[in-house]
Short mmCIF file of C-alpha atoms in Angstrom, two decimals:
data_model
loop_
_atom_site.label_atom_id
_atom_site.label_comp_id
_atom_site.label_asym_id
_atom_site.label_seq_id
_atom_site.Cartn_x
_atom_site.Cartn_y
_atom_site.Cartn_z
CA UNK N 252 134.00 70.98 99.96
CA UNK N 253 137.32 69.57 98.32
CA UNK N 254 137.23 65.40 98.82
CA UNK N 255 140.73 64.68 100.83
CA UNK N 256 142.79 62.26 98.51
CA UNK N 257 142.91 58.92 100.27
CA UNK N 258 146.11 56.95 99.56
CA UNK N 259 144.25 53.67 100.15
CA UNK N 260 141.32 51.98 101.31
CA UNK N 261 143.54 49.13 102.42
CA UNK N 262 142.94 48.65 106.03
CA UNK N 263 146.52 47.89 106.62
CA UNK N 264 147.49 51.50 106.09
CA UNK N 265 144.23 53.22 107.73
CA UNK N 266 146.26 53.92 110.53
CA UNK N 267 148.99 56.30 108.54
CA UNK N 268 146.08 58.13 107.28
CA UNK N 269 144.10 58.73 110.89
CA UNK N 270 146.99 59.68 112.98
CA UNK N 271 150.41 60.42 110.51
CA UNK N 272 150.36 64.09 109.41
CA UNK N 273 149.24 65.40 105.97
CA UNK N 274 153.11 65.94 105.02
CA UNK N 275 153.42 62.62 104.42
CA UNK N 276 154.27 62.59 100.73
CA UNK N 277 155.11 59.13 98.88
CA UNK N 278 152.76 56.93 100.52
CA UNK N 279 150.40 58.46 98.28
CA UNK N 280 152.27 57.57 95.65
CA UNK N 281 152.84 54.26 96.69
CA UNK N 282 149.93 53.54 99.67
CA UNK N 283 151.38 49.55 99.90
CA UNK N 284 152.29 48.46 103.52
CA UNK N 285 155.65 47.39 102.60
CA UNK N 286 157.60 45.04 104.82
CA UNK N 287 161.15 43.67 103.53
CA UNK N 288 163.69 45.15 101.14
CA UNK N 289 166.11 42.78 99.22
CA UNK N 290 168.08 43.51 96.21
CA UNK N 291 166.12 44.96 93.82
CA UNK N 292 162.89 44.08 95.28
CA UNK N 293 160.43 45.39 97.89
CA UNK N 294 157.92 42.90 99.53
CA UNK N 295 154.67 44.10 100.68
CA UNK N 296 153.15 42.79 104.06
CA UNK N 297 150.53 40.67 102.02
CA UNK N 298 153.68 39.00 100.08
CA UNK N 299 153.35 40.48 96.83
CA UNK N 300 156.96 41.69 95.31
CA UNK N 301 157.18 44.85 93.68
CA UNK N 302 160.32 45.72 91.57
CA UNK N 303 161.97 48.80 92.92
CA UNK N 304 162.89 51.50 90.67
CA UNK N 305 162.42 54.14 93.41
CA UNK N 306 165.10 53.35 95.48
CA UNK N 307 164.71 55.29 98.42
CA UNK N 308 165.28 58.43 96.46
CA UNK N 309 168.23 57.51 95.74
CA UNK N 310 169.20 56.58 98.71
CA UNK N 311 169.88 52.72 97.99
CA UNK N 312 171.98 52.90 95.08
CA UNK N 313 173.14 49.46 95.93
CA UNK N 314 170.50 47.87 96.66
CA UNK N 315 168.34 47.24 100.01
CA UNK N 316 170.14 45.26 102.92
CA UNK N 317 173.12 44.24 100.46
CA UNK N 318 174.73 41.46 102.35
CA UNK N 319 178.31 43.13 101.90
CA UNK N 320 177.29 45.76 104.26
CA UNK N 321 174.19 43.78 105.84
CA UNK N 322 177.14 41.58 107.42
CA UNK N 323 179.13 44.29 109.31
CA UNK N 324 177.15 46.08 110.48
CA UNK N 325 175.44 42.98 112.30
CA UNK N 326 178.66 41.76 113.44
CA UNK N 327 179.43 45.34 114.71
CA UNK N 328 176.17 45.57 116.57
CA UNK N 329 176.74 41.63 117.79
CA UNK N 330 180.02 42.91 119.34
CA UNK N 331 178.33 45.80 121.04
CA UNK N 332 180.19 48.64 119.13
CA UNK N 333 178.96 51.99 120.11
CA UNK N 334 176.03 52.71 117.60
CA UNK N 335 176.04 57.07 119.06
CA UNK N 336 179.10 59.02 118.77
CA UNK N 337 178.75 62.82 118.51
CA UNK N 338 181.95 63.58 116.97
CA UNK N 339 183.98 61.48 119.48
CA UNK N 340 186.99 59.38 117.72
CA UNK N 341 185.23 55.80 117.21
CA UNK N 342 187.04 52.93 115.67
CA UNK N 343 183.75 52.68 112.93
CA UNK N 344 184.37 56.51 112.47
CA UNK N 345 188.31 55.88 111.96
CA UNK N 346 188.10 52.87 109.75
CA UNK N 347 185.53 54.98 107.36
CA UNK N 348 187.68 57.49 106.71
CA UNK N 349 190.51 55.90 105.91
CA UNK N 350 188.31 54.01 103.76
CA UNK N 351 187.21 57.11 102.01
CA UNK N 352 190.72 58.70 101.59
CA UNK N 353 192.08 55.45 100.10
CA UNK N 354 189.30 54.85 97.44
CA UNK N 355 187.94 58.14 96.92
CA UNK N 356 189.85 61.20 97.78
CA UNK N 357 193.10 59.46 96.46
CA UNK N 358 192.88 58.08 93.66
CA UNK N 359 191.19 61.46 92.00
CA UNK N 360 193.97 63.51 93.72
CA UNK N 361 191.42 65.45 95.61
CA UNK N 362 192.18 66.99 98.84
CA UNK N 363 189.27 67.71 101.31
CA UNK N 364 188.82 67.71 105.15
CA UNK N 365 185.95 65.92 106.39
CA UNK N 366 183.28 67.49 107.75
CA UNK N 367 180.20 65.03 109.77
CA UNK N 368 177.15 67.41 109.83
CA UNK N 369 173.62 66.02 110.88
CA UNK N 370 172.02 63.48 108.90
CA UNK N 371 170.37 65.00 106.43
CA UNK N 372 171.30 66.58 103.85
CA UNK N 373 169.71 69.34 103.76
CA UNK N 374 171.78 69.88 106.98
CA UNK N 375 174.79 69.00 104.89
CA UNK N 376 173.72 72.08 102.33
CA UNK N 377 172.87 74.24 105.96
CA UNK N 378 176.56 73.70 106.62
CA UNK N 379 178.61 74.45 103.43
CA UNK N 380 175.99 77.79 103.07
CA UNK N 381 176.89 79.08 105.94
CA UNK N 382 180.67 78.41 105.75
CA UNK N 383 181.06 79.87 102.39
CA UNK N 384 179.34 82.98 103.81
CA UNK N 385 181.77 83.10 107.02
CA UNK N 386 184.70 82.34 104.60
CA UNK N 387 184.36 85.47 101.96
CA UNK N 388 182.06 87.86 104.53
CA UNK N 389 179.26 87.87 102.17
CA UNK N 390 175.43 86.75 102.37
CA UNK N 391 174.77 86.33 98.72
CA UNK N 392 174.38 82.89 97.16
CA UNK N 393 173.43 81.97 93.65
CA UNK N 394 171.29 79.02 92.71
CA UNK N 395 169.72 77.65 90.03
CA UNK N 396 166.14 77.53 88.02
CA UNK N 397 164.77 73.89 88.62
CA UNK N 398 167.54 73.37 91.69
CA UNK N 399 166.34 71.57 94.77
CA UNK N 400 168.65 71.40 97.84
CA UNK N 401 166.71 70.64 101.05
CA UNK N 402 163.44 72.17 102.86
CA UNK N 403 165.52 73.49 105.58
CA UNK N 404 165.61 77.41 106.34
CA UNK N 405 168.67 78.10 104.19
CA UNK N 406 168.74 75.14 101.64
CA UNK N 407 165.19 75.87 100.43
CA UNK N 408 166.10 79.51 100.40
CA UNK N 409 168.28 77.87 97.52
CA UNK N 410 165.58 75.46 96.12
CA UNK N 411 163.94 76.64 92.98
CA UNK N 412 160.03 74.48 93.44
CA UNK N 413 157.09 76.89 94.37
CA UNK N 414 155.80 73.99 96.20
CA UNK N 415 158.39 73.58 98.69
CA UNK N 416 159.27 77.35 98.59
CA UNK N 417 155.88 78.28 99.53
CA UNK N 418 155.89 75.92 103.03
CA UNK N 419 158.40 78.26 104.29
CA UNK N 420 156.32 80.58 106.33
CA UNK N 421 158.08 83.81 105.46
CA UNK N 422 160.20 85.44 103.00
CA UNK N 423 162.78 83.28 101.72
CA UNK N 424 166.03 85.57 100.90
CA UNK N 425 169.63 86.02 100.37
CA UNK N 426 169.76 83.95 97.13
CA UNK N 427 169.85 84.59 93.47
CA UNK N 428 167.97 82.37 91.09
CA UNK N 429 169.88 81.86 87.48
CA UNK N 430 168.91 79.87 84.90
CA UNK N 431 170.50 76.74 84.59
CA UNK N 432 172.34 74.98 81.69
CA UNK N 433 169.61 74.78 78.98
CA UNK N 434 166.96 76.80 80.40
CA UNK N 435 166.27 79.03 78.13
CA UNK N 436 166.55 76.47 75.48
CA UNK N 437 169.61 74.86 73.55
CA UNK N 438 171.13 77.58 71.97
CA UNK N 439 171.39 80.02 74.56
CA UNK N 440 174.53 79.65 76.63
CA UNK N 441 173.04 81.02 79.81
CA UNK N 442 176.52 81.52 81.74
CA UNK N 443 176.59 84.65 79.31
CA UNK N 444 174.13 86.10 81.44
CA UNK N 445 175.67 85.44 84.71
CA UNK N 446 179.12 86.98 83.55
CA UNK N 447 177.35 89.77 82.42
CA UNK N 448 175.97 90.32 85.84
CA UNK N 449 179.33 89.93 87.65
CA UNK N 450 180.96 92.24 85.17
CA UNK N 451 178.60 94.91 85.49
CA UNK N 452 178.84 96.87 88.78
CA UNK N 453 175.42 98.42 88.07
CA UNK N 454 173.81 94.94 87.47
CA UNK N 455 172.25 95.06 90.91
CA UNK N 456 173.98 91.88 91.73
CA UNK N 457 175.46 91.46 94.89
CA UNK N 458 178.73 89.65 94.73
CA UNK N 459 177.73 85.89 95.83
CA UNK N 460 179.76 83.55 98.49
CA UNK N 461 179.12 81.04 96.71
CA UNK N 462 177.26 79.59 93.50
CA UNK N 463 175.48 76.23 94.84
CA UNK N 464 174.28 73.61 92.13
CA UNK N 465 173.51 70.25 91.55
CA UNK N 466 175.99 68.76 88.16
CA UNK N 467 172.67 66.70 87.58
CA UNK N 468 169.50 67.62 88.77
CA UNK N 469 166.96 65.55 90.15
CA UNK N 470 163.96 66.66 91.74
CA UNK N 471 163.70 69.40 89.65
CA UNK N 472 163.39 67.50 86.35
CA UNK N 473 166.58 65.48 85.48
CA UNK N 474 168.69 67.72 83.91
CA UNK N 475 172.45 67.39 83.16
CA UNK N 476 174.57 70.32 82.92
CA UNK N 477 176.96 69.79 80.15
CA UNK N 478 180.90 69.50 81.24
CA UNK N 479 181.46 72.66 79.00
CA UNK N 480 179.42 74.46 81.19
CA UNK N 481 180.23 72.80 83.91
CA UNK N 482 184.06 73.84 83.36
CA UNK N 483 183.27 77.74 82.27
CA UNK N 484 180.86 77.86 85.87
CA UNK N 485 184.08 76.86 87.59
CA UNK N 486 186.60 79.32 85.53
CA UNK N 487 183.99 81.96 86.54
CA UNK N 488 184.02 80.97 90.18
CA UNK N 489 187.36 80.94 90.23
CA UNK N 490 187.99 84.18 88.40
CA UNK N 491 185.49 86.37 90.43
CA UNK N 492 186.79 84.75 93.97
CA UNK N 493 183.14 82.80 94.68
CA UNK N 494 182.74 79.75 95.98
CA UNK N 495 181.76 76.67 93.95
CA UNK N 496 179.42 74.06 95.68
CA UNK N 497 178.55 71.07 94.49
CA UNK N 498 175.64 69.33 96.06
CA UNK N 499 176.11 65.57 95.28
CA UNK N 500 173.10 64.32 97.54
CA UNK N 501 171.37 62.64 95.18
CA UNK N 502 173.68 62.48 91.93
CA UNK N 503 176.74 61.53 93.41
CA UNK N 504 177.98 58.24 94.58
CA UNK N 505 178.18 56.34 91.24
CA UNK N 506 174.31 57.67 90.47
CA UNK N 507 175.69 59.44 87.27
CA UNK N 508 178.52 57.38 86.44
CA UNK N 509 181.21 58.29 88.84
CA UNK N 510 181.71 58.41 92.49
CA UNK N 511 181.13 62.07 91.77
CA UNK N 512 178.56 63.72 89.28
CA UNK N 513 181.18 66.29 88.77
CA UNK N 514 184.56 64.05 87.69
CA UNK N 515 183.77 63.53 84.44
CA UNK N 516 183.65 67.48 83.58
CA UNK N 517 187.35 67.30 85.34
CA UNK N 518 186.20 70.17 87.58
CA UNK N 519 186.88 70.51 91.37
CA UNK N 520 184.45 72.28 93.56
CA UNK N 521 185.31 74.15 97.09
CA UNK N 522 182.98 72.95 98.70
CA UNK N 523 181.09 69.24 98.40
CA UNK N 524 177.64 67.77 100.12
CA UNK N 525 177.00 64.38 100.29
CA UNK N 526 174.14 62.18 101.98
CA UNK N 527 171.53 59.28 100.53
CA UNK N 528 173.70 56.55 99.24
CA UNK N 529 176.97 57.50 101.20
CA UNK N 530 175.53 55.65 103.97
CA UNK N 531 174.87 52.62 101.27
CA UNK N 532 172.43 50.76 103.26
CA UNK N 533 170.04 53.19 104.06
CA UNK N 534 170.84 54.85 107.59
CA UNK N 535 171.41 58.04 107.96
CA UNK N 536 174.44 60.32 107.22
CA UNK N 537 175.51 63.34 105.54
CA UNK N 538 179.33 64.82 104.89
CA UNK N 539 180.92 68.20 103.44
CA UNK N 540 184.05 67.91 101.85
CA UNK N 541 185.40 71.27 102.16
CA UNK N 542 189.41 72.43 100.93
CA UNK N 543 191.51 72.31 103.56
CA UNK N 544 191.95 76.35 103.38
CA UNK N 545 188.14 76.72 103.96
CA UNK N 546 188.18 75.20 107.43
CA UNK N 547 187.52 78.15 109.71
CA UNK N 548 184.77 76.67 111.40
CA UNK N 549 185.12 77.13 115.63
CA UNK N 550 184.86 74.84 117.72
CA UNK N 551 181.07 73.16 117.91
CA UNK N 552 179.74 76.24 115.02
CA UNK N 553 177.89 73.43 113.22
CA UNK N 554 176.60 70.65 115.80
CA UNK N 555 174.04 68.04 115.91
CA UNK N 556 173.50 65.47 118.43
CA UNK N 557 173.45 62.68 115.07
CA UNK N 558 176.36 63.45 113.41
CA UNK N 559 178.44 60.36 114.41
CA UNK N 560 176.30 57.88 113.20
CA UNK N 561 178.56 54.67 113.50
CA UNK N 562 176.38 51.94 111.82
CA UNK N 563 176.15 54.72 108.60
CA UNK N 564 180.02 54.40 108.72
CA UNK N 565 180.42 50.98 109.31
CA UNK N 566 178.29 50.20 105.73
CA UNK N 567 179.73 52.82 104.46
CA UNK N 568 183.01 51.32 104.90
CA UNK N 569 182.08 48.09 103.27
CA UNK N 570 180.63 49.99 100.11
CA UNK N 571 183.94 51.91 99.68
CA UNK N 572 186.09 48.00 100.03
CA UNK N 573 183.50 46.29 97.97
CA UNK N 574 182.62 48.34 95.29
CA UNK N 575 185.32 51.22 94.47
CA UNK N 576 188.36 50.00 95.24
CA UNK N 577 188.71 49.23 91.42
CA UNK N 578 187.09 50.18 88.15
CA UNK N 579 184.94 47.17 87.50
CA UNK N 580 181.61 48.95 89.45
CA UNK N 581 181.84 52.21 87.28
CA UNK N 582 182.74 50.00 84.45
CA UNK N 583 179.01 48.07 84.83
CA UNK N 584 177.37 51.42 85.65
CA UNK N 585 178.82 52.46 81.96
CA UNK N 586 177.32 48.69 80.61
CA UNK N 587 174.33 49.15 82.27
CA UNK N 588 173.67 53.43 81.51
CA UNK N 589 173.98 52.44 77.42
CA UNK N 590 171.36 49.44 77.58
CA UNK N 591 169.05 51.59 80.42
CA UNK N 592 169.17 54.60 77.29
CA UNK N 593 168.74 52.32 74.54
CA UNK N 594 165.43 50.91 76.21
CA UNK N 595 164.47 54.26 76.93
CA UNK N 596 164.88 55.33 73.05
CA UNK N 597 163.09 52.31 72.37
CA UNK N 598 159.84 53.26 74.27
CA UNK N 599 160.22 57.21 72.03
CA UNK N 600 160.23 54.86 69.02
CA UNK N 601 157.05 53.11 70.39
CA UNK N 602 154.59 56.11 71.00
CA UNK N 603 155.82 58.37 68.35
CA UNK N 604 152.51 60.91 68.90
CA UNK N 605 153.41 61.76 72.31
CA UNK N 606 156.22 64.05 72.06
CA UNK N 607 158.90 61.94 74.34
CA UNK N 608 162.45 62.59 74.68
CA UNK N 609 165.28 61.15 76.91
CA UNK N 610 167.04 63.07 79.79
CA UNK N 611 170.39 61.64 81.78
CA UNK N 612 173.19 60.31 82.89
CA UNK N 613 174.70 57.04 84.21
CA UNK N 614 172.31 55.62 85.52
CA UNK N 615 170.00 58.48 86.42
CA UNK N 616 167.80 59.19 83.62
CA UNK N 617 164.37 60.48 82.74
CA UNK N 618 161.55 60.02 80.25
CA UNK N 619 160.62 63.24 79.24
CA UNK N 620 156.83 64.54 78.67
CA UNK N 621 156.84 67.94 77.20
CA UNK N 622 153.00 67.35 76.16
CA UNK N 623 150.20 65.28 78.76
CA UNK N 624 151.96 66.28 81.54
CA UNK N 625 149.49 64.26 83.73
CA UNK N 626 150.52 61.02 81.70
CA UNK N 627 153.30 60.48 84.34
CA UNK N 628 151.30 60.19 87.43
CA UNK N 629 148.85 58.08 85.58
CA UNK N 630 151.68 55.79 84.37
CA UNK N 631 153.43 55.49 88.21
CA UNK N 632 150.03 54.62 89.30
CA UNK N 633 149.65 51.88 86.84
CA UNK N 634 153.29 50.54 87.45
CA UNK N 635 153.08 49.96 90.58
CA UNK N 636 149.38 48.39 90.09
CA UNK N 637 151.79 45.82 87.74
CA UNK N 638 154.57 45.49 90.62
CA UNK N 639 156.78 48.72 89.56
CA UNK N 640 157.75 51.57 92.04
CA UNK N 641 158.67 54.15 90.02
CA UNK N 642 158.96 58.07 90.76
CA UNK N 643 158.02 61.31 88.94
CA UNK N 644 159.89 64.57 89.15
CA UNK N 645 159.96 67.64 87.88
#
């Protein structure tokens, strides 16, 4: 009989392990009974600090309970503001999106309507699937080798890991897996495929609503699509009449460099998720940016009892004032990517036998392991034995 994997024998967290379900994922990763986030840090129960590299899954890109947003929303819940909205008008709701046409949508001359799905993101990738289906009347959608989107119905009909994929149930369908930028190795411009495939009306491909894709992917290994793909992806789009989607979930909100994984390839998508760090402190919220043209939604078509999350908007608010109403934060994100790559190069240089390379960008990056590829788990393990959370993927 197979042992069960205990995450601990700490009796602290013996009770997560007798009555939590078996889906609980990172706690075996990380079985500490953690009890206060600040900054950079995460404080166990017992006291002990542990340096957080994890960061809610890139969820806190600014840090846990940052007082410029740790503030406000205290003072908002002080004054009784209304905490559950729906999608009723709320002055937190009005105040954020101002906010986020003045810093964001503005100053990159992008123009998007707002769209407040549930708080997920996967329910944010739910909602700009099925749009870009009732938009062009077709089912089809085209993904990507390595992509990960959500484990909801539709979104992990779009995800590319057997793991996930095979919790479904039943037959995931109605997408097309392509191979991503580099998949097939660096010479091989894998778009030539694709275009192939659109051209060819005996191909077998049906015409797609929409191609959805992460600009940088995370789960599925940290890969960067180069801009010159990138730009010929959105040429295609735009040439064959197919939706472009950019899910920014994890890779967007200064993660790669910019407010948007996309801006510095100077495309513009149709279609936009966003979730994890948009919230900046850690509550829940998720958005589509969608062109204005695309808005044929009815009435109450995409609902959720969460989707006015006013505390979300309230930090979110603050994160927009604080940090992008200027240049300076992408400026340190540049600062800090070159010295975050140059340490990483540095640790290649250090173990030259085990076949390491370097995968990223901004500040989301990789160590690569193309050989030992149980050395990773081994070396989270021992980080966070020396006060490190740190995450694998891929």
């Amino acid at each position: 009989m197979k042992k069960k994997f205990s995450p601990s024998s700490d009796a602290s967290i013996s009770i997560f392990e007798r009555l939590e379900s078996e889906v609980r994922g990172y706690i075996r990763s990380f079985p500490v009974l953690f009890d206060r986030g600040v900054g950079t840090t995460l404080i166990a129960a017992d006291g002990r600090e542990y340096l957080d590299f994890f960061a809610g899954a890139g969820a806190l890109n600014y840090g846990h309970n940052n007082p410029a947003f740790k503030k406000p929303v205290l003072d908002y819940i002080e004054r009784d503001g209304i905490v559950h909205g729906l999608d009723l008008a709320t002055s937190a709701k009005k105040a954020f999106i101002e906010a986020f046409e003045r810093y964001i949508l503005k100053p990159r001359g992008l123009n998007y309507k707002l769209q407040f799905t549930g708080p997920t993101g996967t329910n944010a990738v739910e909602a700009a699937l099925k749009l870009a289906r009732i938009v062009t009347g077709r089912s089809n959608i085209v993904a990507f080798a390595n992509s990960f989107h959500g484990v909801s119905a539709g979104a992990l009909s779009a995800t590319g890991n057997k793991k996930y994929r095979s919790a479904a149930g039943y037959p995931l369908a109605h997408v097309t897996s392509l191979p991503y930028d580099g998949y097939l190795g660096p010479s091989v411009d894998t778009l030539d495929y694709f275009e192939k495939l659109l051209n060819d009306p005996s191909s077998g491909l049906d015409k797609p609503a929409a191609v959805i894709l992460e600009a940088v992917q995370g789960e599925g290994g940290i890969y960067p699509a180069s801009f010159q793909w990138l730009q010929r992806l959105r040429d295609l789009t735009k040439r064959h009449e197919i939706l472009m989607i950019i899910d920014d979930i994890q890779a967007g909100v200064g993660r790669t460099g910019r407010f948007f994984s996309f801006e510095a390839a100077e495309i513009v998508p149709d279609i936009v998720t966003l979730s994890k760090s948009l919230s900046a402190i850690g509550t829940p919220m998720s958005l589509v940016l969608l062109k204005p043209e695309l808005d044929v939604w009815s009435p109450g078509a995409h609902s959720g009892t969460f989707r006015g999350n006013n505390l979300a908007f309230i930090a979110a608010r603050a994160a927009l004032e604080t940090y992008w109403a200027d240049s300076k934060f992408e400026e340190e994100i540049g600062r800090k990517s070159a010295i975050l790559a140059e340490e990483l190069n540095l640790i290649i240089d250090d173990f030259p036998n085990l076949g390491l390379s370097v995968r990223g960008r901004g500040l989301m990056y990789g160590l690569v392991f193309q050989k030992h590829h149980s050395l990773p788990v081994q070396i989270s393990r021992e980080a966070l034995r020396r006060g490190l959370v740190i995450e694998t993927c891929g």
